[in-house]
mmCIF file of N, CA and C in Angstrom:
data_model
loop_
_atom_site.group_PDB
_atom_site.id
_atom_site.type_symbol
_atom_site.label_atom_id
_atom_site.label_comp_id
_atom_site.label_asym_id
_atom_site.label_seq_id
_atom_site.Cartn_x
_atom_site.Cartn_y
_atom_site.Cartn_z
ATOM 1 N N MET A 1 14.761 -11.015 1.492
ATOM 2 C CA MET A 1 13.129 -11.177 2.785
ATOM 3 C C MET A 1 13.870 -9.399 3.326
ATOM 4 N N ILE A 2 12.013 -9.246 3.522
ATOM 5 C CA ILE A 2 11.796 -8.090 4.049
ATOM 6 C C ILE A 2 12.096 -7.711 5.400
ATOM 7 N N PRO A 3 13.516 -7.059 5.957
ATOM 8 C CA PRO A 3 13.501 -6.643 7.195
ATOM 9 C C PRO A 3 12.280 -6.953 8.209
ATOM 10 N N GLU A 4 11.978 -7.647 9.469
ATOM 11 C CA GLU A 4 10.540 -6.947 9.801
ATOM 12 C C GLU A 4 10.359 -6.085 10.880
ATOM 13 N N ASP A 5 11.221 -5.521 11.316
ATOM 14 C CA ASP A 5 10.867 -3.978 11.690
ATOM 15 C C ASP A 5 9.931 -2.919 10.479
ATOM 16 N N ALA A 6 10.062 -3.271 9.435
ATOM 17 C CA ALA A 6 9.882 -2.306 8.314
ATOM 18 C C ALA A 6 8.369 -2.677 7.889
ATOM 19 N N LEU A 7 8.124 -4.352 8.393
ATOM 20 C CA LEU A 7 6.929 -4.833 8.182
ATOM 21 C C LEU A 7 5.856 -4.257 9.546
ATOM 22 N N GLY A 8 6.454 -4.387 10.498
ATOM 23 C CA GLY A 8 5.741 -3.559 11.692
ATOM 24 C C GLY A 8 5.247 -2.521 11.423
ATOM 25 N N GLN A 9 6.389 -1.639 10.714
ATOM 26 C CA GLN A 9 6.115 0.004 10.541
ATOM 27 C C GLN A 9 5.228 0.206 9.415
ATOM 28 N N ILE A 10 5.257 -0.870 8.810
ATOM 29 C CA ILE A 10 4.242 -0.462 7.137
ATOM 30 C C ILE A 10 2.932 -0.702 8.283
ATOM 31 N N ARG A 11 2.507 -1.743 8.572
ATOM 32 C CA ARG A 11 1.367 -2.451 9.285
ATOM 33 C C ARG A 11 0.449 -1.449 10.109
ATOM 34 N N ARG A 12 2.074 -1.037 11.368
ATOM 35 C CA ARG A 12 1.321 0.407 12.408
ATOM 36 C C ARG A 12 1.027 1.575 11.363
ATOM 37 N N TRP A 13 0.997 1.802 10.360
ATOM 38 C CA TRP A 13 0.804 2.899 9.488
ATOM 39 C C TRP A 13 -0.524 2.839 9.315
ATOM 40 N N ALA A 14 -0.745 1.740 8.669
ATOM 41 C CA ALA A 14 -1.998 1.046 7.707
ATOM 42 C C ALA A 14 -2.987 0.550 8.662
ATOM 43 N N ASP A 15 -2.633 0.336 10.050
ATOM 44 C CA ASP A 15 -3.850 0.357 10.515
ATOM 45 C C ASP A 15 -3.826 1.589 11.231
ATOM 46 N N GLY A 16 -3.321 2.399 11.560
ATOM 47 C CA GLY A 16 -3.213 4.293 12.091
ATOM 48 C C GLY A 16 -4.651 5.204 11.077
ATOM 49 N N ARG A 17 -4.587 4.567 9.851
ATOM 50 C CA ARG A 17 -4.870 5.169 8.538
ATOM 51 C C ARG A 17 -6.656 5.156 8.462
ATOM 52 N N VAL A 18 -7.006 4.208 9.179
ATOM 53 C CA VAL A 18 -8.580 3.929 9.101
ATOM 54 C C VAL A 18 -8.967 4.359 10.944
ATOM 55 N N PRO A 19 -10.020 5.016 11.091
ATOM 56 C CA PRO A 19 -10.646 4.981 12.805
ATOM 57 C C PRO A 19 -10.828 3.937 12.911
ATOM 58 N N GLU A 20 -11.065 3.753 14.265
ATOM 59 C CA GLU A 20 -11.654 2.471 14.805
ATOM 60 C C GLU A 20 -12.936 2.242 14.226
ATOM 61 N N HIS A 21 -13.735 3.011 14.410
ATOM 62 C CA HIS A 21 -15.217 3.223 14.147
ATOM 63 C C HIS A 21 -15.200 3.301 12.782
ATOM 64 N N ALA A 22 -15.002 2.923 12.012
ATOM 65 C CA ALA A 22 -15.308 2.964 10.360
ATOM 66 C C ALA A 22 -14.282 1.575 9.933
ATOM 67 N N ARG A 23 -14.067 1.077 10.852
ATOM 68 C CA ARG A 23 -13.336 -0.314 10.147
ATOM 69 C C ARG A 23 -14.363 -1.244 10.080
ATOM 70 N N ASP A 24 -15.643 -1.413 9.867
ATOM 71 C CA ASP A 24 -16.160 -1.714 9.466
ATOM 72 C C ASP A 24 -16.978 -1.745 8.012
ATOM 73 N N GLN A 25 -16.617 -0.828 7.633
ATOM 74 C CA GLN A 25 -16.829 0.248 6.273
ATOM 75 C C GLN A 25 -15.663 0.074 5.204
ATOM 76 N N ILE A 26 -14.609 0.104 5.884
ATOM 77 C CA ILE A 26 -13.125 0.105 5.323
ATOM 78 C C ILE A 26 -11.780 -0.242 6.051
ATOM 79 N N ARG A 27 -10.584 -0.647 5.605
ATOM 80 C CA ARG A 27 -9.654 -0.743 6.210
ATOM 81 C C ARG A 27 -8.563 -1.095 5.300
ATOM 82 N N LEU A 28 -7.208 -0.912 5.790
ATOM 83 C CA LEU A 28 -6.179 -1.276 4.724
ATOM 84 C C LEU A 28 -5.080 -2.480 5.574
ATOM 85 N N GLU A 29 -5.217 -3.235 4.409
ATOM 86 C CA GLU A 29 -4.797 -4.550 4.463
ATOM 87 C C GLU A 29 -3.263 -5.103 3.633
ATOM 88 N N VAL A 30 -2.288 -5.380 3.777
ATOM 89 C CA VAL A 30 -1.221 -5.657 3.448
ATOM 90 C C VAL A 30 -0.764 -7.045 3.021
ATOM 91 N N ASP A 31 0.035 -7.073 1.377
ATOM 92 C CA ASP A 31 0.033 -8.281 1.213
ATOM 93 C C ASP A 31 1.846 -8.109 0.920
ATOM 94 N N ILE A 32 2.482 -9.507 1.510
ATOM 95 C CA ILE A 32 3.801 -9.526 1.358
ATOM 96 C C ILE A 32 4.042 -10.666 0.785
ATOM 97 N N THR A 33 5.568 -9.989 0.068
ATOM 98 C CA THR A 33 6.087 -11.525 -0.508
ATOM 99 C C THR A 33 7.784 -11.224 -0.429
ATOM 100 N N GLU A 34 8.350 -11.878 -0.653
ATOM 101 C CA GLU A 34 9.873 -11.636 -0.484
ATOM 102 C C GLU A 34 10.474 -10.337 -0.720
ATOM 103 N N ARG A 35 10.039 -9.644 -1.962
ATOM 104 C CA ARG A 35 10.761 -8.285 -1.993
ATOM 105 C C ARG A 35 9.221 -7.320 -1.692
ATOM 106 N N THR A 36 8.149 -7.555 -2.000
ATOM 107 C CA THR A 36 7.018 -6.192 -1.940
ATOM 108 C C THR A 36 5.980 -6.512 -1.015
ATOM 109 N N VAL A 37 5.774 -5.122 -0.550
ATOM 110 C CA VAL A 37 4.409 -5.148 0.324
ATOM 111 C C VAL A 37 3.532 -3.922 -0.560
ATOM 112 N N THR A 38 2.113 -4.797 -0.629
ATOM 113 C CA THR A 38 1.728 -3.860 -1.151
ATOM 114 C C THR A 38 0.623 -3.588 -0.338
ATOM 115 N N ILE A 39 0.114 -2.444 -0.692
ATOM 116 C CA ILE A 39 -1.026 -1.534 0.720
ATOM 117 C C ILE A 39 -2.067 -1.905 -0.683
ATOM 118 N N LEU A 40 -3.557 -2.376 0.475
ATOM 119 C CA LEU A 40 -4.877 -2.411 0.112
ATOM 120 C C LEU A 40 -5.534 -2.531 0.498
ATOM 121 N N GLU A 41 -6.517 -1.252 0.270
ATOM 122 C CA GLU A 41 -7.975 -0.516 0.573
ATOM 123 C C GLU A 41 -9.181 -1.776 0.249
ATOM 124 N N CYS A 42 -9.745 -1.722 1.582
ATOM 125 C CA CYS A 42 -10.196 -3.469 1.870
ATOM 126 C C CYS A 42 -11.961 -2.552 2.242
ATOM 127 N N ARG A 43 -13.247 -2.919 1.269
ATOM 128 C CA ARG A 43 -14.179 -2.998 1.723
ATOM 129 C C ARG A 43 -15.071 -3.586 1.874
ATOM 130 N N PRO A 44 -16.255 -4.019 2.514
ATOM 131 C CA PRO A 44 -16.897 -5.341 2.951
ATOM 132 C C PRO A 44 -17.884 -4.964 1.166
ATOM 133 N N PRO A 45 -18.598 -6.273 1.097
ATOM 134 C CA PRO A 45 -19.327 -6.338 0.225
ATOM 135 C C PRO A 45 -20.533 -5.577 -0.308
ATOM 136 N N TRP A 46 -20.807 -5.078 -1.368
ATOM 137 C CA TRP A 46 -22.102 -4.058 -1.760
ATOM 138 C C TRP A 46 -23.358 -4.428 -1.670
ATOM 139 N N ARG A 47 -23.266 -6.140 -2.210
ATOM 140 C CA ARG A 47 -24.670 -6.334 -2.432
ATOM 141 C C ARG A 47 -24.588 -7.866 -2.218
ATOM 142 N N PRO A 48 -25.675 -8.745 -1.386
ATOM 143 C CA PRO A 48 -25.600 -10.253 -0.822
ATOM 144 C C PRO A 48 -25.031 -10.579 -1.806
ATOM 145 N N GLU A 49 -25.092 -10.714 -2.571
ATOM 146 C CA GLU A 49 -25.350 -11.328 -4.234
ATOM 147 C C GLU A 49 -23.686 -11.773 -4.609
ATOM 148 N N TYR A 50 -22.708 -10.697 -3.903
ATOM 149 C CA TYR A 50 -21.298 -10.673 -4.238
ATOM 150 C C TYR A 50 -20.635 -11.793 -3.336
ATOM 151 N N GLY A 51 -21.361 -11.742 -2.219
ATOM 152 C CA GLY A 51 -21.130 -13.042 -1.433
ATOM 153 C C GLY A 51 -20.312 -12.474 -0.578
ATOM 154 N N PRO A 52 -19.791 -12.659 0.692
ATOM 155 C CA PRO A 52 -19.292 -12.535 2.065
ATOM 156 C C PRO A 52 -18.026 -11.918 1.688
ATOM 157 N N ASP A 53 -17.459 -12.262 0.840
ATOM 158 C CA ASP A 53 -15.437 -11.716 1.027
ATOM 159 C C ASP A 53 -15.734 -9.885 0.434
ATOM 160 N N TRP A 54 -14.789 -9.141 1.151
ATOM 161 C CA TRP A 54 -14.770 -8.202 1.249
ATOM 162 C C TRP A 54 -13.773 -7.919 -0.329
ATOM 163 N N THR A 55 -13.769 -6.633 -1.006
ATOM 164 C CA THR A 55 -13.295 -6.190 -2.066
ATOM 165 C C THR A 55 -11.854 -5.787 -1.961
ATOM 166 N N ARG A 56 -10.805 -6.077 -2.277
ATOM 167 C CA ARG A 56 -9.483 -5.617 -2.378
ATOM 168 C C ARG A 56 -8.485 -5.102 -2.914
ATOM 169 N N PHE A 57 -8.596 -3.434 -3.404
ATOM 170 C CA PHE A 57 -8.094 -2.641 -4.301
ATOM 171 C C PHE A 57 -7.005 -2.352 -3.931
ATOM 172 N N PRO A 58 -5.863 -2.817 -4.589
ATOM 173 C CA PRO A 58 -4.451 -2.423 -4.623
ATOM 174 C C PRO A 58 -3.863 -0.760 -4.694
ATOM 175 N N ILE A 59 -3.816 -0.167 -3.692
ATOM 176 C CA ILE A 59 -3.286 0.974 -3.818
ATOM 177 C C ILE A 59 -1.994 1.518 -3.704
ATOM 178 N N ALA A 60 -0.835 0.809 -3.669
ATOM 179 C CA ALA A 60 0.526 1.179 -3.931
ATOM 180 C C ALA A 60 1.295 0.154 -3.168
ATOM 181 N N ARG A 61 2.425 -0.158 -3.649
ATOM 182 C CA ARG A 61 3.594 -0.904 -3.880
ATOM 183 C C ARG A 61 4.514 -0.374 -3.308
ATOM 184 N N LEU A 62 5.154 -1.123 -2.137
ATOM 185 C CA LEU A 62 6.773 -0.691 -2.067
ATOM 186 C C LEU A 62 7.730 -2.185 -2.417
ATOM 187 N N ARG A 63 8.695 -1.749 -2.122
ATOM 188 C CA ARG A 63 9.916 -2.933 -3.090
ATOM 189 C C ARG A 63 10.828 -2.984 -2.221
ATOM 190 N N TYR A 64 11.213 -3.622 -1.679
ATOM 191 C CA TYR A 64 12.793 -3.544 -0.856
ATOM 192 C C TYR A 64 13.599 -4.574 -1.849
ATOM 193 N N THR A 65 14.968 -3.960 -1.745
ATOM 194 C CA THR A 65 16.316 -4.011 -2.598
ATOM 195 C C THR A 65 17.182 -4.688 -1.152
ATOM 196 N N ARG A 66 17.761 -5.758 -1.004
ATOM 197 C CA ARG A 66 17.749 -6.010 -0.174
ATOM 198 C C ARG A 66 19.522 -5.746 -0.331
ATOM 199 N N SER A 67 20.191 -6.030 -0.993
ATOM 200 C CA SER A 67 21.891 -5.498 -1.477
ATOM 201 C C SER A 67 21.920 -3.959 -1.301
ATOM 202 N N ARG A 68 21.159 -3.273 -1.991
ATOM 203 C CA ARG A 68 21.344 -1.854 -1.297
ATOM 204 C C ARG A 68 20.390 -1.573 -0.358
ATOM 205 N N ASN A 69 19.935 -1.825 0.552
ATOM 206 C CA ASN A 69 19.356 -1.662 1.985
ATOM 207 C C ASN A 69 17.683 -0.364 1.442
ATOM 208 N N ARG A 70 17.151 -0.995 0.032
ATOM 209 C CA ARG A 70 16.801 1.068 -0.339
ATOM 210 C C ARG A 70 15.298 -0.246 -0.670
ATOM 211 N N TRP A 71 14.111 1.292 -0.169
ATOM 212 C CA TRP A 71 12.240 0.776 -0.532
ATOM 213 C C TRP A 71 12.369 1.710 -1.759
ATOM 214 N N SER A 72 11.642 1.175 -2.867
ATOM 215 C CA SER A 72 11.470 1.912 -3.483
ATOM 216 C C SER A 72 9.773 1.534 -3.572
ATOM 217 N N LEU A 73 9.017 3.173 -4.019
ATOM 218 C CA LEU A 73 7.677 3.274 -4.490
ATOM 219 C C LEU A 73 6.912 2.953 -6.045
ATOM 220 N N TYR A 74 6.149 2.478 -5.461
ATOM 221 C CA TYR A 74 5.072 1.945 -6.701
ATOM 222 C C TYR A 74 3.954 2.350 -7.065
ATOM 223 N N TRP A 75 3.072 2.830 -8.319
ATOM 224 C CA TRP A 75 1.865 3.437 -8.085
ATOM 225 C C TRP A 75 1.171 2.767 -9.213
ATOM 226 N N ARG A 76 -0.052 2.329 -9.301
ATOM 227 C CA ARG A 76 -1.346 1.441 -9.670
ATOM 228 C C ARG A 76 -1.294 1.962 -11.153
ATOM 229 N N ASP A 77 -2.007 1.803 -12.133
ATOM 230 C CA ASP A 77 -2.718 2.755 -13.065
ATOM 231 C C ASP A 77 -3.901 1.344 -13.289
ATOM 232 N N ARG A 78 -4.847 2.213 -14.134
ATOM 233 C CA ARG A 78 -6.070 1.557 -14.465
ATOM 234 C C ARG A 78 -6.245 -0.043 -14.639
ATOM 235 N N ASN A 79 -5.322 -0.476 -15.191
ATOM 236 C CA ASN A 79 -5.311 -1.698 -15.390
ATOM 237 C C ASN A 79 -5.005 -2.744 -14.729
ATOM 238 N N LEU A 80 -4.152 -1.861 -13.505
ATOM 239 C CA LEU A 80 -3.702 -2.863 -12.026
ATOM 240 C C LEU A 80 -2.609 -3.300 -12.911
ATOM 241 N N LYS A 81 -1.903 -2.544 -13.119
ATOM 242 C CA LYS A 81 0.009 -3.101 -13.251
ATOM 243 C C LYS A 81 0.190 -1.643 -12.367
ATOM 244 N N PHE A 82 2.133 -2.245 -12.012
ATOM 245 C CA PHE A 82 2.892 -0.810 -11.236
ATOM 246 C C PHE A 82 3.988 -0.453 -11.662
ATOM 247 N N HIS A 83 4.044 0.757 -11.698
ATOM 248 C CA HIS A 83 5.220 1.629 -12.171
ATOM 249 C C HIS A 83 6.077 2.432 -10.619
ATOM 250 N N GLU A 84 6.846 2.549 -11.449
ATOM 251 C CA GLU A 84 8.014 3.320 -10.617
ATOM 252 C C GLU A 84 7.324 4.944 -10.454
ATOM 253 N N TYR A 85 7.192 4.893 -9.076
ATOM 254 C CA TYR A 85 6.605 6.363 -8.940
ATOM 255 C C TYR A 85 8.026 7.143 -9.082
ATOM 256 N N ASP A 86 8.336 8.340 -9.782
ATOM 257 C CA ASP A 86 9.548 9.232 -9.408
ATOM 258 C C ASP A 86 9.106 10.231 -8.966
ATOM 259 N N LEU A 87 8.624 10.669 -8.207
ATOM 260 C CA LEU A 87 8.718 11.869 -7.293
ATOM 261 C C LEU A 87 8.896 11.302 -6.168
ATOM 262 N N ALA A 88 9.406 10.042 -6.021
ATOM 263 C CA ALA A 88 10.270 9.882 -4.183
ATOM 264 C C ALA A 88 11.269 8.933 -4.886
ATOM 265 N N ASP A 89 12.510 9.229 -4.049
ATOM 266 C CA ASP A 89 13.793 8.686 -4.597
ATOM 267 C C ASP A 89 13.761 7.385 -3.641
ATOM 268 N N PRO A 90 14.330 6.005 -3.984
ATOM 269 C CA PRO A 90 14.679 5.264 -3.221
ATOM 270 C C PRO A 90 15.492 5.780 -1.782
ATOM 271 N N THR A 91 15.155 5.074 -0.929
ATOM 272 C CA THR A 91 15.443 5.287 0.243
ATOM 273 C C THR A 91 15.616 3.884 1.227
ATOM 274 N N PRO A 92 16.508 4.257 2.358
ATOM 275 C CA PRO A 92 16.349 3.338 3.605
ATOM 276 C C PRO A 92 15.633 3.458 4.241
ATOM 277 N N ASP A 93 14.692 4.356 4.213
ATOM 278 C CA ASP A 93 13.426 4.559 5.610
ATOM 279 C C ASP A 93 12.167 5.110 4.611
ATOM 280 N N ILE A 94 11.613 3.203 5.441
ATOM 281 C CA ILE A 94 10.678 3.334 5.040
ATOM 282 C C ILE A 94 9.328 3.862 5.140
ATOM 283 N N GLN A 95 9.758 4.750 6.338
ATOM 284 C CA GLN A 95 8.746 6.136 6.637
ATOM 285 C C GLN A 95 9.178 7.033 6.047
ATOM 286 N N ASP A 96 9.879 7.321 5.262
ATOM 287 C CA ASP A 96 9.823 8.705 3.732
ATOM 288 C C ASP A 96 9.038 7.990 2.644
ATOM 289 N N LEU A 97 8.649 6.936 2.817
ATOM 290 C CA LEU A 97 7.827 6.787 1.272
ATOM 291 C C LEU A 97 6.156 6.729 1.617
ATOM 292 N N LEU A 98 6.389 6.173 2.907
ATOM 293 C CA LEU A 98 5.113 6.067 4.101
ATOM 294 C C LEU A 98 4.099 7.662 3.938
ATOM 295 N N ASP A 99 4.975 8.321 3.903
ATOM 296 C CA ASP A 99 4.845 9.884 4.512
ATOM 297 C C ASP A 99 4.478 10.207 3.016
ATOM 298 N N GLU A 100 5.245 10.104 1.827
ATOM 299 C CA GLU A 100 4.638 10.347 0.464
ATOM 300 C C GLU A 100 3.412 9.496 0.189
ATOM 301 N N ILE A 101 3.003 8.780 0.090
ATOM 302 C CA ILE A 101 1.888 8.244 -0.061
ATOM 303 C C ILE A 101 0.343 9.460 1.005
ATOM 304 N N ASP A 102 0.610 9.068 2.354
ATOM 305 C CA ASP A 102 -0.019 10.269 3.027
ATOM 306 C C ASP A 102 -0.246 11.752 2.203
ATOM 307 N N ARG A 103 0.988 12.276 1.888
ATOM 308 C CA ARG A 103 0.407 13.220 0.808
ATOM 309 C C ARG A 103 0.451 13.234 -0.416
ATOM 310 N N ASP A 104 0.362 12.277 -1.047
ATOM 311 C CA ASP A 104 -0.318 11.707 -2.337
ATOM 312 C C ASP A 104 -0.325 13.459 -3.457
ATOM 313 N N PRO A 105 0.564 14.003 -3.609
ATOM 314 C CA PRO A 105 0.312 15.546 -4.064
ATOM 315 C C PRO A 105 0.120 15.194 -5.550
ATOM 316 N N THR A 106 -0.115 14.350 -6.248
ATOM 317 C CA THR A 106 -0.563 14.012 -7.296
ATOM 318 C C THR A 106 -1.964 13.261 -7.517
ATOM 319 N N SER A 107 -2.300 12.658 -6.538
ATOM 320 C CA SER A 107 -3.883 12.240 -5.897
ATOM 321 C C SER A 107 -3.228 10.567 -7.247
ATOM 322 N N ILE A 108 -2.009 10.064 -6.982
ATOM 323 C CA ILE A 108 -2.230 8.851 -8.014
ATOM 324 C C ILE A 108 -2.553 7.885 -6.752
ATOM 325 N N PHE A 109 -2.666 8.082 -5.574
ATOM 326 C CA PHE A 109 -2.894 6.848 -4.655
ATOM 327 C C PHE A 109 -4.127 6.592 -3.916
ATOM 328 N N TRP A 110 -4.548 7.696 -3.395
ATOM 329 C CA TRP A 110 -5.859 8.208 -2.925
ATOM 330 C C TRP A 110 -6.962 8.650 -4.277
ATOM 331 N N GLY A 111 -6.295 8.875 -5.424
ATOM 332 C CA GLY A 111 -7.682 9.095 -5.937
ATOM 333 C C GLY A 111 -7.824 11.032 -5.960
#
């Protein structure tokens, strides 16, 4: 089970990435499973014929290993498959990985 304090931290980080005035054009959301948090970039429909649903595109995945109290970071390839990000070691501090996503030194998360 993912710690609630870490989930709150991830949600606050995601909310802070998009300025209030731009949230009708883009937003970040998180999908949560028992062991992972997937960060998604969401955008409104491009054309009316596509329907009212926003597109949801995965940016990164954070995986929690409870037995070790460690978070690991994963990046997504063009086939939407996730791979372990080897430039950041697993850590008990989720903020370290959120900072790495922000920095994005290889442009693997934000392009």
